Amino acid sequence: MRPHRAYSPGLTGVLSLRESRHLLEVLRAQVGDRFTVFDAEREALAEVVDLGPPVRYRLLEERRPEREVGVEVVLYMALLKGDKLAEVVRGATELGVTRVQPLITRHTVPKEMGEGKLRRLEAIAVEAAKQSGRLRVPEVLPPIPLRAVPPVAHGLLAHVGAGRRVGEVLDPGKPLALAVGPEGGFAEDEVEFLQERGFVPVTLGRRILRAETAALALLALCTAGEGR
Ligand code: SAM
């Protein structure tokens, strides 16, 4: 069987039906095949003992790889049109985000997110965590209005035309909050509100980025760019 990482909360010895189907139908797993199982805290080499479904496995050897950023990174991301949030959740998970908090702002076109879409985004976070070797699957939360964003100790706000660069403002040792606006941008009073909440406006260069590109560029500067 090709190398595979399966998400199995609690490392209970039994895979979910979704993970079992992937192992059986895509990877054609057989009894005795080895693969990796992980949850939020642990990762282990496992061996298939029963095809079920559900697939049952036994743990062979536990590992504790360090793949997390080391501080909490929360992304406050305006709701976007179509399926663009999926792109954000996938990339943000790879880049080490702890939590994605969708926001409803003045210029967001969608003003809500259905239960089905939220579940899909959660599934994308699980897939991206698996693919990137992370143990911790980021939370994807239901949207909140911008005015419900709590005060933050260290926040960066991607804002077109801001004067400061990420490197001038970022304190890599501190838990971090990031904010990115919708296709139409944040309204000026929303920018002021976020500043009052502790977010410092930063530039992401001279070009206008799509919101999803901006989110990943900002995260990349704060995590990958710091080697974390
Ligand atoms: N006309 C809108 C404006 O001026 O805000 C453009 C919005 S842009 C398509 C969507 C979001 O991406 C923005 O709200 C901002 O958070 C972020 N963004 C895009 N380009 C950026 C840049 N060069 N610097 C900082 N943030 C940027």
Coordinates of C-alpha atoms and ligand atoms in Angstrom, one line a residue:
M1 CA 0.0 0.0 0.0
R2 CA 1.3 3.5 -0.7
P3 CA 2.2 5.7 2.3
H4 CA -0.9 7.0 3.9
R5 CA -1.9 9.1 7.0
A6 CA -5.3 8.5 8.5
Y7 CA -7.0 10.8 11.0
S8 CA -8.2 8.6 13.9
P9 CA -9.2 10.7 17.0
G10 CA -8.0 8.9 20.1
L11 CA -6.0 6.3 18.1
T12 CA -8.7 3.9 19.1
G13 CA -7.8 1.0 16.8
V14 CA -10.8 1.6 14.6
L15 CA -11.1 3.9 11.6
S16 CA -14.1 6.0 10.7
L17 CA -16.1 4.7 7.8
R18 CA -14.9 7.6 5.7
E19 CA -11.2 6.7 6.4
S20 CA -11.9 3.0 6.0
R21 CA -13.4 3.5 2.6
H22 CA -10.4 5.5 1.5
L23 CA -8.0 2.7 2.7
L24 CA -10.1 0.0 1.1
E25 CA -11.3 1.5 -2.1
V26 CA -8.5 3.9 -3.1
L27 CA -5.5 2.3 -1.5
R28 CA -6.7 -1.3 -1.7
A29 CA -5.4 -2.0 1.8
Q30 CA -4.9 -5.6 2.9
V31 CA -4.4 -7.1 6.4
G32 CA -0.8 -6.5 7.4
D33 CA -0.4 -3.2 5.5
R34 CA 1.2 -0.4 7.4
F35 CA 0.1 3.3 7.5
T36 CA 0.2 6.3 9.8
V37 CA -2.6 7.2 12.2
F38 CA -2.8 10.6 13.9
D39 CA -5.0 12.8 16.1
A40 CA -4.6 16.2 17.7
E41 CA -1.8 14.9 20.0
R42 CA -0.2 11.8 18.7
E43 CA 1.0 10.0 15.6
A44 CA 1.8 6.3 15.3
L45 CA 2.7 3.7 12.8
A46 CA -0.2 1.3 12.5
E47 CA -0.9 -2.1 10.9
V48 CA -4.2 -3.2 9.4
V49 CA -5.6 -6.2 11.4
D50 CA -9.1 -6.4 10.0
L51 CA -10.6 -5.0 6.8
G52 CA -14.1 -4.6 8.3
P53 CA -15.4 -2.1 7.4
P54 CA -14.6 -0.3 9.6
V55 CA -10.9 -1.1 9.2
R56 CA -9.3 -2.1 12.5
Y57 CA -5.6 -1.5 13.2
R58 CA -3.0 -2.0 15.9
L59 CA -0.4 0.5 16.9
L60 CA 3.2 -0.4 16.3
E61 CA 5.3 2.6 17.2
E62 CA 4.3 6.1 18.5
R63 CA 6.0 9.3 17.2
R64 CA 5.7 12.9 18.3
P65 CA 6.8 15.1 15.3
E66 CA 6.9 18.9 15.8
R67 CA 4.9 20.4 13.0
E68 CA 3.0 23.2 14.8
V69 CA 3.9 26.9 14.7
G70 CA 4.4 27.0 18.5
V71 CA 1.9 29.8 19.1
E72 CA -1.8 30.1 18.4
V73 CA -2.5 31.6 15.0
V74 CA -6.2 32.7 14.4
L75 CA -7.3 33.8 11.0
Y76 CA -10.3 36.1 10.9
M77 CA -11.3 35.7 7.3
A78 CA -14.2 37.5 5.6
L79 CA -16.8 35.3 3.9
L80 CA -16.0 35.0 0.2
K81 CA -18.1 34.2 -2.8
G82 CA -18.4 30.6 -4.2
D83 CA -15.9 28.1 -3.0
K84 CA -13.0 30.4 -2.3
L85 CA -13.0 29.8 1.5
A86 CA -12.1 26.2 0.7
E87 CA -8.8 27.4 -0.9
V88 CA -8.1 29.5 2.2
V89 CA -8.8 26.7 4.6
R90 CA -6.6 24.3 2.7
G91 CA -3.7 26.6 2.4
A92 CA -4.1 28.0 5.9
T93 CA -4.0 24.5 7.4
E94 CA -0.8 23.8 5.5
L95 CA 0.7 27.1 6.8
G96 CA -0.1 26.2 10.4
V97 CA -3.2 28.1 11.3
T98 CA -4.9 27.1 14.6
R99 CA -8.4 28.4 13.9
V100 CA -10.2 29.9 11.0
Q101 CA -13.0 32.3 12.1
P102 CA -15.1 33.4 9.1
L103 CA -16.4 37.0 9.4
I104 CA -19.5 38.7 8.1
T105 CA -18.6 42.3 7.1
R106 CA -20.3 45.2 5.4
H107 CA -19.0 44.1 1.9
T108 CA -19.2 40.3 2.2
V109 CA -21.6 39.1 -0.5
P110 CA -22.6 35.9 1.3
K111 CA -24.1 36.9 4.7
E112 CA -24.2 33.4 6.1
M113 CA -22.7 29.9 5.8
G114 CA -24.8 26.8 5.8
E115 CA -24.1 23.7 7.9
G116 CA -23.2 21.7 4.8
K117 CA -20.5 24.2 3.8
L118 CA -19.0 24.3 7.3
R119 CA -18.8 20.5 7.4
R120 CA -17.1 20.6 4.0
L121 CA -14.5 23.1 5.2
E122 CA -13.9 21.0 8.3
A123 CA -13.3 18.0 6.0
I124 CA -10.9 20.0 3.9
A125 CA -9.0 21.0 7.1
V126 CA -8.7 17.3 8.0
E127 CA -7.4 16.4 4.5
A128 CA -4.9 19.3 4.5
A129 CA -3.6 18.4 8.0
K130 CA -3.1 14.9 6.8
Q131 CA -1.3 15.9 3.7
S132 CA 1.0 18.4 5.5
G133 CA 1.9 16.0 8.3
R134 CA 0.2 18.0 11.0
L135 CA -1.3 16.4 14.1
R136 CA -3.5 19.3 15.0
V137 CA -6.5 19.8 12.7
P138 CA -7.5 23.5 12.8
E139 CA -11.0 24.5 13.9
V140 CA -13.2 26.1 11.3
L141 CA -15.9 28.0 13.1
P142 CA -19.4 29.3 12.1
P143 CA -19.2 32.9 10.9
I144 CA -19.6 35.8 13.3
P145 CA -20.2 39.5 12.6
L146 CA -17.1 41.6 12.5
R147 CA -18.1 43.5 15.6
A148 CA -17.9 40.3 17.6
V149 CA -14.2 40.0 17.1
P150 CA -12.6 40.1 20.6
P151 CA -9.7 42.3 21.6
V152 CA -6.4 40.7 20.6
A153 CA -2.9 41.1 22.1
H154 CA -1.1 40.8 18.8
G155 CA -3.0 41.3 15.5
L156 CA -2.2 42.1 11.9
L157 CA -4.8 43.4 9.5
A158 CA -4.1 43.0 5.8
H159 CA -5.0 46.4 4.4
V160 CA -4.5 47.8 0.9
G161 CA -2.3 50.9 1.2
A162 CA -1.1 50.3 4.7
G163 CA 2.4 51.7 5.4
R164 CA 3.9 49.0 7.5
R165 CA 5.3 45.6 6.4
V166 CA 4.7 42.4 8.3
G167 CA 8.3 42.0 9.3
E168 CA 8.2 45.4 11.0
V169 CA 5.3 44.5 13.2
L170 CA 5.4 40.7 13.7
D171 CA 6.5 39.4 17.1
P172 CA 7.0 35.6 16.4
G173 CA 6.9 34.6 20.1
K174 CA 3.3 35.9 20.6
P175 CA 0.0 34.3 19.8
L176 CA -1.2 35.9 16.7
A177 CA -4.5 37.1 15.2
L178 CA -4.7 37.9 11.4
A179 CA -7.6 39.6 9.6
V180 CA -8.3 39.7 5.9
G181 CA -11.2 41.4 4.1
P182 CA -13.7 40.3 1.5
E183 CA -13.5 40.9 -2.3
G184 CA -14.8 44.5 -1.7
G185 CA -12.4 45.1 1.2
F186 CA -13.1 46.3 4.7
A187 CA -15.1 49.5 5.1
E188 CA -13.0 52.4 6.7
D189 CA -15.0 52.2 10.0
E190 CA -14.4 48.4 10.1
V191 CA -10.6 49.0 9.8
E192 CA -10.9 51.5 12.6
F193 CA -12.8 49.0 14.7
L194 CA -10.2 46.3 14.1
Q195 CA -7.4 48.7 15.0
E196 CA -9.2 49.4 18.3
R197 CA -9.3 45.7 18.9
G198 CA -5.5 45.5 18.6
F199 CA -4.9 44.8 14.9
V200 CA -2.2 46.7 13.1
P201 CA -2.7 47.4 9.4
V202 CA 0.0 45.9 7.2
T203 CA 0.7 45.9 3.5
L204 CA 1.2 42.8 1.4
G205 CA 2.9 44.7 -1.4
R206 CA 2.0 47.1 -4.2
R207 CA -0.5 45.0 -6.0
I208 CA -4.1 44.3 -5.1
L209 CA -4.3 40.6 -4.2
R210 CA -7.4 38.5 -4.3
A211 CA -8.7 38.0 -0.7
E212 CA -7.7 34.3 -0.7
T213 CA -4.2 35.1 -2.0
A214 CA -3.9 37.8 0.6
A215 CA -4.8 35.4 3.4
L216 CA -2.2 32.9 2.4
A217 CA 0.5 35.5 1.7
L218 CA -0.1 37.0 5.2
L219 CA 0.0 33.6 6.9
A220 CA 3.1 32.5 4.9
L221 CA 5.0 35.6 6.0
C222 CA 4.1 34.9 9.7
T223 CA 4.7 31.2 9.8
A224 CA 6.6 29.7 6.8
G225 CA 8.7 32.9 6.4
E226 CA 9.8 32.5 10.0
G227 CA 10.7 28.9 9.5
R228 CA 7.9 27.7 11.7
Ligands
SAM1 N1 -10.7 47.4 -3.2 C1 -10.5 46.6 -2.0 C2 -9.7 47.4 -1.0 O1 -9.1 48.4 -1.3 O2 -9.6 46.9 0.2 C3 -9.7 45.4 -2.4 C4 -9.9 44.2 -1.5 S1 -8.8 42.9 -1.7 C5 -9.4 42.2 -3.2 C6 -9.4 41.8 -0.5 C7 -8.6 41.8 0.8 O3 -7.3 41.3 0.6 C8 -8.4 43.2 1.4 O4 -9.5 43.6 2.2 C9 -7.2 43.0 2.2 O5 -7.5 42.4 3.5 C10 -6.4 42.0 1.4 N2 -5.4 42.6 0.5 C11 -5.4 42.5 -0.9 N3 -4.3 43.1 -1.4 C12 -3.6 43.6 -0.4 C13 -2.4 44.3 -0.2 N4 -1.6 44.6 -1.3 N5 -1.9 44.7 1.0 C14 -2.7 44.3 2.1 N6 -3.8 43.6 2.0 C15 -4.3 43.3 0.8

